[in-house]
Amino acid sequence: MSPDYKVRKTPGDTSWFTQDRFGMFIHWGLYAMPARHEWVKNHEKTPEEKYDKYFKYFNPDLYDPKEWARAAKNAGMKYAVLTSKHHEGFCLFDSKFTDYKSTNTPCGRDLVKEYVEAFRAEGLRVGFYYSLLDWHHPEFPIDSLHPRRDDENREEQNKGRDIKKYAQYMRDQVTELLTNYGKIDILWFDFSYGEKGKDEWEAEKLIATARAIQPDIIIDNRTQIEQDIWTPEQVQPREWVRDDNGNLVVWELCQTFSGSWGYHREESTWLSPEMLVRMLVNTVSCGGNLLLNVGPTARGYLDSRAVAALEAIGGWMRYNSRAIYGCTQSEFKAPPDVRYTQKGNRLYVHLFAYPFRYVYLPGLAGKVDYAQFLHDASEVFYGNEENGELRIDLPRVMPCTLVPVIELFLKD
Ligand code: GLC
C-alpha cells in the first residue's frame, strides 16, 4: 500500500535527504552589517571603499553556532546549509586562495569550522552553499549583475579579467571546503544566469572536483548541470517537481521567513507561524524538502523574530513530525484545503481549513482501519459514504495546534 514512486536516479546519496525533509539555510556574510538584503552591493552599486568598511569592522562577537544548531534541532530540522561564500565574495572560512576571509577581519575566526563542529555535535548533517557569482574577485568579469556594471571605466576595469582563472579559484576553494572539514553532505552552488552558465563556471570540472573528494555528496542543479536536487525558490509547488523530460526528481524548496535571505533590519513581510508550517506540509505533500532560511545578525546571533518563528515550528513538529519525516506525496488525492502526506499505510490528513463538523475525503471509504489526531492520539470518529468518500467527524473546537493532523491507519 506504500506509495512507490519512480524518481530520477541521483549521482549522490539522497536516501537520507528524502527521509529528513527539513533543513536550515543560513545566509551570513558582511551584508549582515548594512542589514538591508544580501544583494545590497548590487542594489546600491556600493563603491568598493564603502564595502571595505564592512570587512574592516566585521566582528560577530556573539557568534555561537551551538545556539544555531540547537535552534535548528528544536525546530525539527535535520540538516543545514551555510553560505561559505555569497555573491559578495567574502569567505567565512580560512581559504589559502584569498585574503577576503573572516580570519582577516577583527573576528579572526574560521566561522565555517565552528559551524560544522557545532551542527555535527547536535546530530545534524552539514552542507555548504557556494556562490558562483563573485563581486570581489579580480578575475570575475563585470557583467550586468555586478555592482560595478555602471562604472564609467567599466571596460577598463574589465581588461585582463580571466574567468578561467576564476573557475580555477572555485575549484581550489571547493577542494578546501571538501577536504578540511570532514564529511560534508550537501554542496549548494548558486547560480547561472544569461551571461554566465556551466561553460563559464567550468561546471563539469567543478563537479568532478567535488565528487572526487566526496563521492556521495548531494549537489544542486544551479551550475546548469543537473545533479541530485532541483531547487525551486520562494514558490509553493502544487505538484511534484519534474525535470525537462517529465521525470520526477528529488527536490528542495528554499524559502525565507521574510523577503531577504541575509539579515534585514527593516524587512517586515515576515510569514506567520501558521504559514510556515503549511509550507513545510505542502512541500512534503508534493514529495519535496524544505530548506528554511535564517539570516543571523552581524553580531552573530539569530534575532528574536527568527527565534520565535523557529520555536513556533518546533512546537508543531514536536507532536506532528511523524507526518513529515520519511513521508512523501500520497497515492490519494486530497480535497481542497487539505494536504496529504503518507508513509506506508499511515495517511496524514493536514487540515488547512477547519470546517464545521465534517470533512469528506474522496476515495477513502472502506479503506480506513482507525483514525486519530496525531498531536494527542485522541480517537476521531469517521463513517463511509456511499459515493466512496470517507466522512471524518470533527470536534466542534479546533485543537490548539497550527495545523491539525489526522492520522489514518489504512487497511492492509
Ligand atoms: C538567489 C539569490 C540569493 C540567494 C539564493 C537562495 O539565487 O541570488 O541571494 O542566496 O537565491 O536560493
GROMACS .gro file of C-alpha atoms and ligand atoms in nm:
model
  424
    1MET     CA    1   0.000   0.000   0.000
    2SER     CA    2   0.303   0.230   0.049
    3PRO     CA    3   0.341   0.482  -0.233
    4ASP     CA    4   0.632   0.385  -0.451
    5TYR     CA    5   0.742   0.650  -0.697
    6LYS     CA    6   0.990   0.619  -0.977
    7VAL     CA    7   1.221   0.909  -0.912
    8ARG     CA    8   1.512   1.004  -1.134
    9LYS     CA    9   1.835   0.845  -1.007
   10THR     CA   10   2.090   1.075  -0.848
   11PRO     CA   11   2.471   1.059  -0.866
   12GLY     CA   12   2.497   1.134  -0.491
   13ASP     CA   13   2.327   0.964  -0.196
   14THR     CA   14   1.986   1.123  -0.143
   15SER     CA   15   1.840   0.841   0.066
   16TRP     CA   16   1.885   1.027   0.397
   17PHE     CA   17   1.775   1.353   0.239
   18THR     CA   18   1.429   1.241   0.135
   19GLN     CA   19   1.377   1.098   0.484
   20ASP     CA   20   1.487   1.410   0.668
   21ARG     CA   21   1.274   1.655   0.471
   22PHE     CA   22   1.351   1.971   0.667
   23GLY     CA   23   1.670   2.178   0.683
   24MET     CA   24   1.803   2.519   0.782
   25PHE     CA   25   1.951   2.756   0.526
   26ILE     CA   26   2.186   3.015   0.674
   27HIS     CA   27   2.276   3.330   0.483
   28TRP     CA   28   2.553   3.509   0.662
   29GLY     CA   29   2.826   3.741   0.547
   30LEU     CA   30   2.938   4.103   0.551
   31TYR     CA   31   2.595   4.203   0.419
   32ALA     CA   32   2.457   4.139   0.768
   33MET     CA   33   2.614   4.476   0.860
   34PRO     CA   34   2.431   4.703   0.614
   35ALA     CA   35   2.136   4.482   0.714
   36ARG     CA   36   1.931   4.558   0.406
   37HIS     CA   37   1.949   4.247   0.186
   38GLU     CA   38   2.241   4.024   0.083
   39TRP     CA   39   2.229   4.185  -0.263
   40VAL     CA   40   2.292   4.531  -0.116
   41LYS     CA   41   2.621   4.570  -0.302
   42ASN     CA   42   2.440   4.509  -0.630
   43HIS     CA   43   2.128   4.709  -0.542
   44GLU     CA   44   2.318   5.017  -0.432
   45LYS     CA   45   2.621   4.970  -0.658
   46THR     CA   46   2.819   5.019  -0.340
   47PRO     CA   47   3.169   5.157  -0.408
   48GLU     CA   48   3.447   4.917  -0.307
   49GLU     CA   49   3.587   5.160  -0.047
   50LYS     CA   50   3.248   5.170   0.119
   51TYR     CA   51   3.204   4.793   0.117
   52ASP     CA   52   3.557   4.758   0.257
   53LYS     CA   53   3.432   4.921   0.576
   54TYR     CA   54   3.220   4.616   0.645
   55PHE     CA   55   3.526   4.398   0.609
   56LYS     CA   56   3.724   4.631   0.833
   57TYR     CA   57   3.469   4.621   1.114
   58PHE     CA   58   3.318   4.272   1.085
   59ASN     CA   59   3.319   4.135   1.437
   60PRO     CA   60   3.042   3.889   1.526
   61ASP     CA   61   3.134   3.869   1.893
   62LEU     CA   62   2.820   3.675   1.987
   63TYR     CA   63   2.864   3.404   1.724
   64ASP     CA   64   2.786   3.074   1.893
   65PRO     CA   65   2.689   2.818   1.630
   66LYS     CA   66   2.593   2.575   1.906
   67GLU     CA   67   2.295   2.805   1.967
   68TRP     CA   68   2.206   2.800   1.599
   69ALA     CA   69   2.234   2.422   1.592
   70ARG     CA   70   2.009   2.384   1.896
   71ALA     CA   71   1.755   2.622   1.745
   72ALA     CA   72   1.756   2.421   1.422
   73LYS     CA   73   1.725   2.092   1.604
   74ASN     CA   74   1.442   2.213   1.825
   75ALA     CA   75   1.257   2.329   1.515
   76GLY     CA   76   1.279   1.974   1.382
   77MET     CA   77   1.540   2.050   1.120
   78LYS     CA   78   1.779   1.770   1.033
   79TYR     CA   79   2.044   1.941   0.824
   80ALA     CA   80   2.183   2.284   0.747
   81VAL     CA   81   2.340   2.469   0.457
   82LEU     CA   82   2.561   2.769   0.534
   83THR     CA   83   2.684   3.032   0.286
   84SER     CA   84   3.057   2.964   0.289
   85LYS     CA   85   3.078   3.247   0.033
   86HIS     CA   86   2.791   3.453  -0.107
   87HIS     CA   87   2.787   3.678  -0.416
   88GLU     CA   88   2.982   3.949  -0.234
   89GLY     CA   89   3.282   3.712  -0.242
   90PHE     CA   90   3.358   3.721   0.131
   91CYS     CA   91   3.464   3.381   0.266
   92LEU     CA   92   3.356   3.261   0.607
   93PHE     CA   93   3.644   3.012   0.606
   94ASP     CA   94   4.020   3.027   0.618
   95SER     CA   95   4.099   2.986   0.250
   96LYS     CA   96   4.455   2.985   0.119
   97PHE     CA   97   4.339   3.136  -0.207
   98THR     CA   98   4.211   3.473  -0.089
   99ASP     CA   99   4.266   3.738   0.176
  100TYR     CA  100   3.898   3.823   0.166
  101LYS     CA  101   3.801   3.597   0.454
  102SER     CA  102   3.674   3.607   0.810
  103THR     CA  103   4.013   3.526   0.960
  104ASN     CA  104   4.143   3.859   0.828
  105THR     CA  105   3.868   4.066   0.990
  106PRO     CA  106   3.855   4.167   1.357
  107CYS     CA  107   3.657   3.847   1.409
  108GLY     CA  108   3.965   3.638   1.328
  109ARG     CA  109   3.779   3.305   1.332
  110ASP     CA  110   3.715   3.031   1.078
  111LEU     CA  111   3.338   3.056   1.103
  112VAL     CA  112   3.277   2.756   0.880
  113LYS     CA  113   3.484   2.529   1.101
  114GLU     CA  114   3.289   2.623   1.412
  115TYR     CA  115   2.960   2.581   1.229
  116VAL     CA  116   3.050   2.234   1.107
  117GLU     CA  117   3.157   2.120   1.451
  118ALA     CA  118   2.853   2.263   1.629
  119PHE     CA  119   2.594   2.123   1.390
  120ARG     CA  120   2.756   1.784   1.377
  121ALA     CA  121   2.764   1.772   1.755
  122GLU     CA  122   2.384   1.816   1.755
  123GLY     CA  123   2.349   1.529   1.511
  124LEU     CA  124   2.262   1.747   1.214
  125ARG     CA  125   2.406   1.700   0.868
  126VAL     CA  126   2.606   1.985   0.725
  127GLY     CA  127   2.617   2.148   0.386
  128PHE     CA  128   2.786   2.442   0.218
  129TYR     CA  129   2.634   2.698  -0.013
  130TYR     CA  130   2.898   2.833  -0.250
  131SER     CA  131   2.826   3.131  -0.474
  132LEU     CA  132   2.926   3.102  -0.838
  133LEU     CA  133   2.900   3.479  -0.865
  134ASP     CA  134   3.177   3.677  -0.702
  135TRP     CA  135   3.160   4.056  -0.684
  136HIS     CA  136   3.500   4.088  -0.524
  137HIS     CA  137   3.728   3.853  -0.715
  138PRO     CA  138   3.960   4.046  -0.951
  139GLU     CA  139   3.926   3.786  -1.228
  140PHE     CA  140   3.545   3.779  -1.226
  141PRO     CA  141   3.431   3.973  -1.534
  142ILE     CA  142   3.199   4.264  -1.461
  143ASP     CA  143   2.857   4.181  -1.606
  144SER     CA  144   2.505   4.315  -1.578
  145LEU     CA  145   2.458   4.182  -1.223
  146HIS     CA  146   2.789   4.318  -1.097
  147PRO     CA  147   2.795   4.620  -0.862
  148ARG     CA  148   3.049   4.787  -1.095
  149ARG     CA  149   2.823   4.748  -1.402
  150ASP     CA  150   2.757   5.118  -1.446
  151ASP     CA  151   3.104   5.246  -1.365
  152GLU     CA  152   3.230   5.480  -1.632
  153ASN     CA  153   3.556   5.291  -1.657
  154ARG     CA  154   3.387   4.952  -1.661
  155GLU     CA  155   3.568   4.847  -1.980
  156GLU     CA  156   3.900   4.942  -1.834
  157GLN     CA  157   3.829   4.756  -1.510
  158ASN     CA  158   3.729   4.454  -1.710
  159LYS     CA  159   4.051   4.441  -1.910
  160GLY     CA  160   4.256   4.134  -1.845
  161ARG     CA  161   3.993   3.967  -1.624
  162ASP     CA  162   4.010   3.599  -1.696
  163ILE     CA  163   3.714   3.385  -1.596
  164LYS     CA  164   3.925   3.074  -1.642
  165LYS     CA  165   4.139   3.184  -1.351
  166TYR     CA  166   3.824   3.243  -1.152
  167ALA     CA  167   3.697   2.894  -1.240
  168GLN     CA  168   4.025   2.753  -1.108
  169TYR     CA  169   3.979   2.959  -0.790
  170MET     CA  170   3.638   2.799  -0.739
  171ARG     CA  171   3.785   2.451  -0.781
  172ASP     CA  172   4.058   2.534  -0.533
  173GLN     CA  173   3.811   2.661  -0.278
  174VAL     CA  174   3.571   2.373  -0.323
  175THR     CA  175   3.869   2.144  -0.272
  176GLU     CA  176   3.948   2.322   0.056
  177LEU     CA  177   3.588   2.313   0.172
  178LEU     CA  178   3.552   1.943   0.100
  179THR     CA  179   3.894   1.845   0.233
  180ASN     CA  180   3.936   2.044   0.552
  181TYR     CA  181   3.607   1.996   0.735
  182GLY     CA  182   3.534   1.622   0.731
  183LYS     CA  183   3.227   1.472   0.569
  184ILE     CA  184   3.010   1.732   0.400
  185ASP     CA  185   2.661   1.626   0.298
  186ILE     CA  186   2.549   1.898   0.059
  187LEU     CA  187   2.716   2.138  -0.182
  188TRP     CA  188   2.480   2.411  -0.295
  189PHE     CA  189   2.607   2.617  -0.589
  190ASP     CA  190   2.430   2.942  -0.679
  191PHE     CA  191   2.364   3.036  -0.967
  192SER     CA  192   2.366   3.052  -1.350
  193TYR     CA  193   2.209   3.333  -1.549
  194GLY     CA  194   2.207   3.484  -1.900
  195GLU     CA  195   2.570   3.590  -1.912
  196LYS     CA  196   2.726   3.308  -1.716
  197GLY     CA  197   2.648   2.941  -1.704
  198LYS     CA  198   2.805   2.598  -1.700
  199ASP     CA  199   3.073   2.684  -1.955
  200GLU     CA  200   3.194   2.989  -1.767
  201TRP     CA  201   3.195   2.806  -1.433
  202GLU     CA  202   3.359   2.505  -1.599
  203ALA     CA  203   3.088   2.328  -1.409
  204GLU     CA  204   3.174   1.982  -1.527
  205LYS     CA  205   3.522   2.007  -1.382
  206LEU     CA  206   3.392   2.179  -1.072
  207ILE     CA  207   3.150   1.897  -1.003
  208ALA     CA  208   3.412   1.633  -1.082
  209THR     CA  209   3.645   1.802  -0.833
  210ALA     CA  210   3.379   1.781  -0.564
  211ARG     CA  211   3.282   1.421  -0.637
  212ALA     CA  212   3.642   1.305  -0.643
  213ILE     CA  213   3.673   1.415  -0.280
  214GLN     CA  214   3.324   1.332  -0.153
  215PRO     CA  215   3.152   1.094  -0.396
  216ASP     CA  216   2.822   1.073  -0.206
  217ILE     CA  217   2.776   1.445  -0.164
  218ILE     CA  218   2.445   1.597  -0.275
  219ILE     CA  219   2.488   1.875  -0.534
  220ASP     CA  220   2.219   2.111  -0.658
  221ASN     CA  221   2.129   2.196  -1.017
  222ARG     CA  222   2.222   2.562  -1.030
  223THR     CA  223   2.555   2.522  -1.211
  224GLN     CA  224   2.327   2.442  -1.507
  225ILE     CA  225   2.420   2.075  -1.488
  226GLU     CA  226   2.155   1.851  -1.340
  227GLN     CA  227   2.282   1.664  -1.039
  228ASP     CA  228   2.098   1.547  -0.728
  229ILE     CA  229   1.848   1.813  -0.631
  230TRP     CA  230   1.620   2.060  -0.806
  231THR     CA  231   1.582   2.385  -0.618
  232PRO     CA  232   1.266   2.593  -0.667
  233GLU     CA  233   1.282   2.914  -0.467
  234GLN     CA  234   1.018   3.125  -0.287
  235VAL     CA  235   0.721   2.950  -0.451
  236GLN     CA  236   0.473   2.684  -0.344
  237PRO     CA  237   0.474   2.397  -0.594
  238ARG     CA  238   0.136   2.235  -0.643
  239GLU     CA  239   0.278   1.906  -0.752
  240TRP     CA  240   0.597   1.702  -0.755
  241VAL     CA  241   0.877   1.882  -0.942
  242ARG     CA  242   0.987   1.723  -1.270
  243ASP     CA  243   1.288   1.754  -1.500
  244ASP     CA  244   1.253   1.868  -1.862
  245ASN     CA  245   1.170   1.514  -1.967
  246GLY     CA  246   0.887   1.483  -1.719
  247ASN     CA  247   1.068   1.259  -1.471
  248LEU     CA  248   1.002   1.309  -1.101
  249VAL     CA  249   1.314   1.446  -0.932
  250VAL     CA  250   1.448   1.487  -0.582
  251TRP     CA  251   1.370   1.846  -0.494
  252GLU     CA  252   1.409   2.101  -0.224
  253LEU     CA  253   1.220   2.426  -0.188
  254CYS     CA  254   1.419   2.711  -0.037
  255GLN     CA  255   1.228   2.979   0.141
  256THR     CA  256   1.289   3.283   0.362
  257PHE     CA  257   1.100   3.392   0.672
  258SER     CA  258   1.072   3.735   0.513
  259GLY     CA  259   1.175   3.897   0.187
  260SER     CA  260   1.551   3.881   0.242
  261TRP     CA  261   1.799   3.596   0.283
  262GLY     CA  262   2.059   3.798   0.467
  263TYR     CA  263   1.972   3.974   0.794
  264HIS     CA  264   1.743   4.266   0.713
  265ARG     CA  265   1.666   4.503   0.996
  266GLU     CA  266   1.367   4.676   0.839
  267GLU     CA  267   1.211   4.391   0.644
  268SER     CA  268   0.859   4.345   0.773
  269THR     CA  269   0.700   4.084   0.548
  270TRP     CA  270   0.756   3.801   0.793
  271LEU     CA  271   0.544   3.493   0.739
  272SER     CA  272   0.316   3.379   1.018
  273PRO     CA  273   0.399   3.057   1.205
  274GLU     CA  274   0.089   2.902   1.055
  275MET     CA  275   0.202   2.982   0.704
  276LEU     CA  276   0.547   2.840   0.772
  277VAL     CA  277   0.403   2.511   0.892
  278ARG     CA  278   0.173   2.499   0.592
  279MET     CA  279   0.470   2.550   0.365
  280LEU     CA  280   0.651   2.257   0.517
  281VAL     CA  281   0.342   2.039   0.493
  282ASN     CA  282   0.265   2.146   0.139
  283THR     CA  283   0.621   2.074   0.031
  284VAL     CA  284   0.627   1.724   0.174
  285SER     CA  285   0.281   1.658   0.032
  286CYS     CA  286   0.438   1.715  -0.310
  287GLY     CA  287   0.731   1.485  -0.237
  288GLY     CA  288   0.986   1.758  -0.157
  289ASN     CA  289   1.211   1.900   0.115
  290LEU     CA  290   1.200   2.245   0.273
  291LEU     CA  291   1.516   2.447   0.336
  292LEU     CA  292   1.408   2.736   0.553
  293ASN     CA  293   1.639   3.033   0.581
  294VAL     CA  294   1.769   3.235   0.872
  295GLY     CA  295   1.988   3.544   0.832
  296PRO     CA  296   2.189   3.589   1.152
  297THR     CA  297   2.282   3.941   1.266
  298ALA     CA  298   2.629   4.084   1.225
  299ARG     CA  299   2.691   4.013   1.591
  300GLY     CA  300   2.631   3.650   1.516
  301TYR     CA  301   2.302   3.563   1.678
  302LEU     CA  302   1.956   3.485   1.543
  303ASP     CA  303   1.727   3.778   1.611
  304SER     CA  304   1.410   3.742   1.814
  305ARG     CA  305   1.185   3.721   1.507
  306ALA     CA  306   1.378   3.425   1.371
  307VAL     CA  307   1.394   3.256   1.710
  308ALA     CA  308   1.018   3.298   1.756
  309ALA     CA  309   0.945   3.154   1.411
  310LEU     CA  310   1.171   2.855   1.472
  311GLU     CA  311   1.014   2.792   1.811
  312ALA     CA  312   0.665   2.802   1.664
  313ILE     CA  313   0.754   2.544   1.401
  314GLY     CA  314   0.927   2.336   1.667
  315GLY     CA  315   0.612   2.342   1.878
  316TRP     CA  316   0.418   2.192   1.593
  317MET     CA  317   0.692   1.949   1.493
  318ARG     CA  318   0.725   1.815   1.845
  319TYR     CA  319   0.387   1.644   1.809
  320ASN     CA  320   0.345   1.619   1.434
  321SER     CA  321   0.687   1.534   1.289
  322ARG     CA  322   0.567   1.180   1.223
  323ALA     CA  323   0.365   1.332   0.939
  324ILE     CA  324   0.685   1.486   0.793
  325TYR     CA  325   0.990   1.262   0.835
  326GLY     CA  326   1.005   0.980   0.585
  327CYS     CA  327   0.674   1.092   0.438
  328THR     CA  328   0.600   1.173   0.078
  329GLN     CA  329   0.320   1.250  -0.162
  330SER     CA  330   0.021   1.029  -0.101
  331GLU     CA  331  -0.122   0.787  -0.352
  332PHE     CA  332  -0.460   0.954  -0.279
  333LYS     CA  333  -0.571   1.294  -0.398
  334ALA     CA  334  -0.666   1.540  -0.128
  335PRO     CA  335  -0.973   1.766  -0.149
  336PRO     CA  336  -0.934   2.149  -0.133
  337ASP     CA  337  -0.790   2.288   0.193
  338VAL     CA  338  -0.647   1.950   0.283
  339ARG     CA  339  -0.297   1.819   0.223
  340TYR     CA  340  -0.195   1.455   0.248
  341THR     CA  341   0.140   1.313   0.341
  342GLN     CA  342   0.192   0.941   0.361
  343LYS     CA  343   0.434   0.686   0.496
  344GLY     CA  344   0.347   0.323   0.437
  345ASN     CA  345  -0.011   0.265   0.547
  346ARG     CA  346  -0.029   0.582   0.755
  347LEU     CA  347  -0.206   0.860   0.573
  348TYR     CA  348  -0.179   1.204   0.731
  349VAL     CA  349  -0.463   1.446   0.674
  350HIS     CA  350  -0.346   1.806   0.730
  351LEU     CA  351  -0.636   2.047   0.772
  352PHE     CA  352  -0.561   2.391   0.628
  353ALA     CA  353  -0.921   2.492   0.696
  354TYR     CA  354  -1.132   2.367   0.981
  355PRO     CA  355  -1.485   2.308   0.855
  356PHE     CA  356  -1.788   2.267   1.076
  357ARG     CA  357  -1.838   1.903   1.174
  358TYR     CA  358  -1.736   1.709   0.868
  359VAL     CA  359  -1.455   1.681   0.623
  360TYR     CA  360  -1.504   1.446   0.327
  361LEU     CA  361  -1.215   1.256   0.173
  362PRO     CA  362  -1.284   1.113  -0.174
  363GLY     CA  363  -1.196   0.754  -0.250
  364LEU     CA  364  -1.117   0.654   0.107
  365ALA     CA  365  -1.446   0.491   0.210
  366GLY     CA  366  -1.385   0.141   0.341
  367LYS     CA  367  -1.007   0.183   0.339
  368VAL     CA  368  -0.950   0.306   0.692
  369ASP     CA  369  -0.900   0.085   0.995
  370TYR     CA  370  -0.858   0.352   1.263
  371ALA     CA  371  -0.829   0.730   1.292
  372GLN     CA  372  -0.685   0.966   1.550
  373PHE     CA  373  -0.548   1.315   1.586
  374LEU     CA  374  -0.175   1.295   1.558
  375HIS     CA  375  -0.084   1.557   1.820
  376ASP     CA  376  -0.252   1.378   2.109
  377ALA     CA  377  -0.350   1.035   1.975
  378SER     CA  378  -0.716   1.102   2.057
  379GLU     CA  379  -0.969   0.899   1.864
  380VAL     CA  380  -1.150   1.056   1.572
  381PHE     CA  381  -1.483   0.915   1.451
  382TYR     CA  382  -1.549   0.856   1.085
  383GLY     CA  383  -1.800   0.698   0.854
  384ASN     CA  384  -1.815   0.570   0.500
  385GLU     CA  385  -2.035   0.745   0.246
  386GLU     CA  386  -2.197   0.563  -0.043
  387ASN     CA  387  -2.020   0.777  -0.301
  388GLY     CA  388  -1.684   0.645  -0.183
  389GLU     CA  389  -1.598   0.937   0.044
  390LEU     CA  390  -1.471   0.893   0.395
  391ARG     CA  391  -1.652   1.128   0.630
  392ILE     CA  392  -1.445   1.247   0.922
  393ASP     CA  393  -1.637   1.380   1.221
  394LEU     CA  394  -1.450   1.677   1.356
  395PRO     CA  395  -1.485   1.803   1.713
  396ARG     CA  396  -1.654   2.144   1.729
  397VAL     CA  397  -1.347   2.314   1.861
  398MET     CA  398  -1.031   2.305   1.657
  399PRO     CA  399  -0.744   2.152   1.854
  400CYS     CA  400  -0.490   2.407   1.967
  401THR     CA  401  -0.225   2.343   1.705
  402LEU     CA  402  -0.116   2.543   1.399
  403VAL     CA  403  -0.229   2.276   1.155
  404PRO     CA  404  -0.436   1.986   1.293
  405VAL     CA  405  -0.332   1.649   1.155
  406ILE     CA  406  -0.547   1.336   1.150
  407GLU     CA  407  -0.361   1.010   1.128
  408LEU     CA  408  -0.544   0.745   0.929
  409PHE     CA  409  -0.434   0.383   0.963
  410LEU     CA  410  -0.515   0.232   0.627
  411LYS     CA  411  -0.625  -0.128   0.597
  412ASP     CA  412  -0.358  -0.357   0.452
  413GLC     C1  413   1.902   3.366  -0.516
  413GLC     C2  414   1.979   3.485  -0.464
  413GLC     C3  415   2.049   3.463  -0.339
  413GLC     C4  416   2.007   3.351  -0.251
  413GLC     C5  417   1.954   3.234  -0.326
  413GLC     C6  418   1.897   3.127  -0.238
  413GLC     O1  419   1.962   3.299  -0.615
  413GLC     O2  420   2.073   3.530  -0.556
  413GLC     O3  421   2.075   3.581  -0.272
  413GLC     O4  422   2.121   3.309  -0.190
  413GLC     O5  423   1.864   3.273  -0.418
  413GLC     O6  424   1.831   3.031  -0.312
   0.00000   0.00000   0.00000
